[in-house]
Short mmCIF file of C-alpha atoms in Angstrom, two decimals:
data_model
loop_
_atom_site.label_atom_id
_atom_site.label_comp_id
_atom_site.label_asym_id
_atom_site.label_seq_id
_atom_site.Cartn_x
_atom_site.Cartn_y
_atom_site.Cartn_z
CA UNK V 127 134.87 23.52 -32.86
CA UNK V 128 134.44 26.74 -30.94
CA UNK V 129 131.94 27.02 -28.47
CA UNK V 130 130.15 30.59 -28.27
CA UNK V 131 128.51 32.65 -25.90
CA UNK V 132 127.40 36.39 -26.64
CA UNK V 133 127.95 39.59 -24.25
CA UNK V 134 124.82 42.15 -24.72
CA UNK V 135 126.17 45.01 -23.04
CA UNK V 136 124.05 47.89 -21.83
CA UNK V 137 127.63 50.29 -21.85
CA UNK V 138 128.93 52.35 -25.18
CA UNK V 139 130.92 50.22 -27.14
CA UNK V 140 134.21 52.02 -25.68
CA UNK V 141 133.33 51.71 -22.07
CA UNK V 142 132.50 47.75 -23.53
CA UNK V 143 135.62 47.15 -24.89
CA UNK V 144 138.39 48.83 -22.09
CA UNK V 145 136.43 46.33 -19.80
CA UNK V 146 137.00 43.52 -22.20
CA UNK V 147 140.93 44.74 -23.02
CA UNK V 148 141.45 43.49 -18.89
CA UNK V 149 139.24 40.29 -19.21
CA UNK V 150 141.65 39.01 -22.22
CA UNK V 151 144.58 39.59 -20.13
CA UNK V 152 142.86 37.82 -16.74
CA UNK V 153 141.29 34.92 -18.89
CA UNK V 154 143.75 33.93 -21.48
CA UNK V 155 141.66 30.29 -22.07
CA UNK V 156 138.57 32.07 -23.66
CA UNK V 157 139.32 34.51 -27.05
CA UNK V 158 136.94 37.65 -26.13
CA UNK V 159 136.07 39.60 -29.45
CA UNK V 160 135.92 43.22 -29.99
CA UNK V 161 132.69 44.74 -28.96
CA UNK V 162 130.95 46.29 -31.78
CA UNK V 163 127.95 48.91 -31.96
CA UNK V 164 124.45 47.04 -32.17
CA UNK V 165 122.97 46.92 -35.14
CA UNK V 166 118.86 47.10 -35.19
CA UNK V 167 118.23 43.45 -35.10
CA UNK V 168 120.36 42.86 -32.35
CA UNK V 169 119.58 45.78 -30.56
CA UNK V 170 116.05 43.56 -30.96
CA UNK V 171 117.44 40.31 -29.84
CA UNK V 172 118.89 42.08 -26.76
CA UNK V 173 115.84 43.55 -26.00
CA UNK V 174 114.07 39.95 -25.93
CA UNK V 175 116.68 38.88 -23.17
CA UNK V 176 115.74 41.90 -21.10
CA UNK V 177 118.55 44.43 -21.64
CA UNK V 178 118.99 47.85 -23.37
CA UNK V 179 122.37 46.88 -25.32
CA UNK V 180 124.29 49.39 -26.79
CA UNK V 181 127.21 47.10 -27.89
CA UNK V 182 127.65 43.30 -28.43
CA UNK V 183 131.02 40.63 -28.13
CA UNK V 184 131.39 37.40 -28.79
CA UNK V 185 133.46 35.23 -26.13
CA UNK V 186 134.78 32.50 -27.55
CA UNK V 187 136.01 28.34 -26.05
CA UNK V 188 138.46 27.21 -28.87
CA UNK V 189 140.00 24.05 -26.24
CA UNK V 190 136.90 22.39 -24.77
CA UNK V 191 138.89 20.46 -22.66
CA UNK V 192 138.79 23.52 -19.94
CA UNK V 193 134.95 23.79 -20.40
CA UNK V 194 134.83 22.91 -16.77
CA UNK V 195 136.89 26.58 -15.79
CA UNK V 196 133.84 28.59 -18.15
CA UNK V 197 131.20 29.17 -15.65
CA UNK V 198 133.86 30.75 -13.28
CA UNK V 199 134.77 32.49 -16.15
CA UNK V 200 131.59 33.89 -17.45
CA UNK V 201 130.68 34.56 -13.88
CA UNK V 202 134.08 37.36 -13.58
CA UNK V 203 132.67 38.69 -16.51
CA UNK V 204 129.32 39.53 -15.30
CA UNK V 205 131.44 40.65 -12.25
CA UNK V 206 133.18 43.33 -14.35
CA UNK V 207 129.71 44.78 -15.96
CA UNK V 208 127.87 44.36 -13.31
CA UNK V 209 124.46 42.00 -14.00
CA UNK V 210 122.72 45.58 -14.58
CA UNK V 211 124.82 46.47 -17.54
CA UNK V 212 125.29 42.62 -19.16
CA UNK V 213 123.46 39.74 -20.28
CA UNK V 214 125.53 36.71 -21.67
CA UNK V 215 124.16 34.26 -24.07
CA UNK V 216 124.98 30.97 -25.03
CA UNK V 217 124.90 31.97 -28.75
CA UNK V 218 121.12 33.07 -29.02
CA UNK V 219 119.30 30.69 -27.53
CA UNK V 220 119.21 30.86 -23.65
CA UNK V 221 120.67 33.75 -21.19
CA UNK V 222 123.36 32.51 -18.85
CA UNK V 223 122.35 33.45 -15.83
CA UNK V 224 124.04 36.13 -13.11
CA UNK V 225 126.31 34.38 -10.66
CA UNK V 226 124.17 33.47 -6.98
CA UNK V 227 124.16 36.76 -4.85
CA UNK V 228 123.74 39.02 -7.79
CA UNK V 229 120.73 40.77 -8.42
CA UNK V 230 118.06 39.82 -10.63
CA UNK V 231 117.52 41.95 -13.94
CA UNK V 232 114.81 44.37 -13.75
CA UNK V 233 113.41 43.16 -17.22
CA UNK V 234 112.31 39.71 -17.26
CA UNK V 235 115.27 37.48 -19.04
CA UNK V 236 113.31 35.47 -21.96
CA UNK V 237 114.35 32.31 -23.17
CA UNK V 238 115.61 33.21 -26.82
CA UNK V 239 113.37 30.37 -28.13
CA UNK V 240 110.25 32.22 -27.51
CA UNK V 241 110.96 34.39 -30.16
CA UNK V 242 110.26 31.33 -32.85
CA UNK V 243 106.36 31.08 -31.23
CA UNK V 244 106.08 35.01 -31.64
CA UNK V 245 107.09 34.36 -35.02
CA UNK V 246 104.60 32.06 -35.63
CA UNK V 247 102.08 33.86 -34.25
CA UNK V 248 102.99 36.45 -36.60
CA UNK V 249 102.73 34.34 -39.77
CA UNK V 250 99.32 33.68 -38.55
CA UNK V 251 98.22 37.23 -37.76
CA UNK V 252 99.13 37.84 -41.78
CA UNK V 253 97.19 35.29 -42.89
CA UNK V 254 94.48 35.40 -40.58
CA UNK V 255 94.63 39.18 -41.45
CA UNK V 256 94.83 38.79 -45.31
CA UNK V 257 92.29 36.58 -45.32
CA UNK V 258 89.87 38.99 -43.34
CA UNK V 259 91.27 42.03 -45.70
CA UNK V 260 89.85 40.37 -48.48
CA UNK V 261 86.97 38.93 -47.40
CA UNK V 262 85.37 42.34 -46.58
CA UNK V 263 86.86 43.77 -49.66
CA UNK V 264 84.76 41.08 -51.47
CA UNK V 265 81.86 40.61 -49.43
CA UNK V 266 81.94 43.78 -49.64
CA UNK V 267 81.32 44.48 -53.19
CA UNK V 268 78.69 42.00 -53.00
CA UNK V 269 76.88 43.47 -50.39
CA UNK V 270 76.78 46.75 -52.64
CA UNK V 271 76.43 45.40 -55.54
CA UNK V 272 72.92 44.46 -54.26
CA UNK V 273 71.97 47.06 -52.82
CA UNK V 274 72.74 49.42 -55.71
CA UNK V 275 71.37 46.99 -58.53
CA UNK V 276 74.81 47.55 -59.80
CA UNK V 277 74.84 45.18 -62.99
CA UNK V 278 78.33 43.92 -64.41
CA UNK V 279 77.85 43.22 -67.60
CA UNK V 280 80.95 42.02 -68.78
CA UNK V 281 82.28 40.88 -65.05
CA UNK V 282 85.24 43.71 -65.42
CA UNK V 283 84.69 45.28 -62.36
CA UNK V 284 83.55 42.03 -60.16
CA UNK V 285 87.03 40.42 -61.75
CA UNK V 286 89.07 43.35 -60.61
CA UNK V 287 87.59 43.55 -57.31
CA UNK V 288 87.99 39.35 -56.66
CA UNK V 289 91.61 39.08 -58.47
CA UNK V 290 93.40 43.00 -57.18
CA UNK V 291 91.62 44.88 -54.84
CA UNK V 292 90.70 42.00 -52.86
CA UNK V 293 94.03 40.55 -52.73
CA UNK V 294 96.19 43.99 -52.31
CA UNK V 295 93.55 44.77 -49.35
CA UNK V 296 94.15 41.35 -47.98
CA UNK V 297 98.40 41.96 -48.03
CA UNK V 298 97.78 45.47 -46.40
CA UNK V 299 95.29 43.99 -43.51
CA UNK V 300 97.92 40.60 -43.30
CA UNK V 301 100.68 42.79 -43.19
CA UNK V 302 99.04 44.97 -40.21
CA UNK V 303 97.67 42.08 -38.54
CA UNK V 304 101.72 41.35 -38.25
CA UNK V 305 102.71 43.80 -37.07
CA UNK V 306 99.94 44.36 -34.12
CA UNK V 307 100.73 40.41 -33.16
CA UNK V 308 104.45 40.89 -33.19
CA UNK V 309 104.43 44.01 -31.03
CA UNK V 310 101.27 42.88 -28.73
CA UNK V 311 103.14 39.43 -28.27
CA UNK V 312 106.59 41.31 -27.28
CA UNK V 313 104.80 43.12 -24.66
CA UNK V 314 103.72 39.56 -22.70
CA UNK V 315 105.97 38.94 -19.37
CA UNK V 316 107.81 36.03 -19.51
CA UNK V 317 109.34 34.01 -16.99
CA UNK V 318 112.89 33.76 -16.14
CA UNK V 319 114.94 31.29 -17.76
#
């Protein structure tokens, strides 16, 4: 079984890959992958482990009997980037760090596991925001239906209001209520991993 790490690298996918054509031919053990342009959700995960990518390769350990020569290894990498220009990943889950002497990241490097509470919190801003959605939709109606006098005879109006515009104002406030969580929970510092 292969063992994975991933290269997030801040350099166009050309510059990426001539720097990768010479760490193939200095580090025969690993299989380095061609660097491709980032798509939008990894251009997302990158961003969560502090770095503007532009292009992403997968390094690969097919004989994990030499898994002792891989921090050497992924260290020569960051070398030929430059920490600036690279973060490495051991597949998505935690940033290998810089070699000692190099310079930190500007960007805090998050722990890839963070993202799964940010989800979360997410699933609860829907809900918490559908739920609100249609409770002033309903409440609401109520409110003016009092006010006015309004009488329903035949409960048309007081079923459309509880059974659609209640529950297609709650998806529109849930769905908003994501969105501000997910964004407003991207923007907290995190610590270094």
């Amino acid at each position: 079984m292969a063992i994975d790490y991933f290269g997030h690298s801040a350099l166009p996918p050309d510059q990426t890959e001539a720097l990768l054509a010479r760490l193939r031919r200095e580090h025969p053990m690993l299989q380095v992958h061609p660097a491709n342009r980032l798509q939008f959700f990894d251009a997302e995960i990158a961003r969560e482990f502090g770095i503007a990518a532009q292009a992403k390769f997968m390094v690969s350990l097919i004989d994990k009997t030499r898994i002792g020569e891989v921090p050497e290894a992924l260290a020569a990498i960051y070398r030929a980037f430059g920490p600036e220009h690279l973060v490495i990943t051991e597949g998505h889950d935690r940033a290998i760090p810089p070699p000692p002497g190099f310079p930190a990241l500007s960007q805090p490097v998050q722990h890839r596991g963070q993202n799964g509470g940010r989800f979360l919190l997410s699933v609860l801003g829907f809900i918490g925001g559908w739920i609100a959605g249609y409770l002033a939709i309903v409440l609401g109606y109520m409110i003016w239906s009092e006010a006015t006098a309004f009488f329903d005879r035949e409960g048309a109006t007081s079923m459309g209001v509880l059974f659609f515009l209640g529950p297609a104002g709650g998806i529109v406030t849930g769905i908003l209520a994501a969105v501000i969580t997910w964004r407003l929970r991207g923007r907290r510092p995190c610590a270094a991993s």
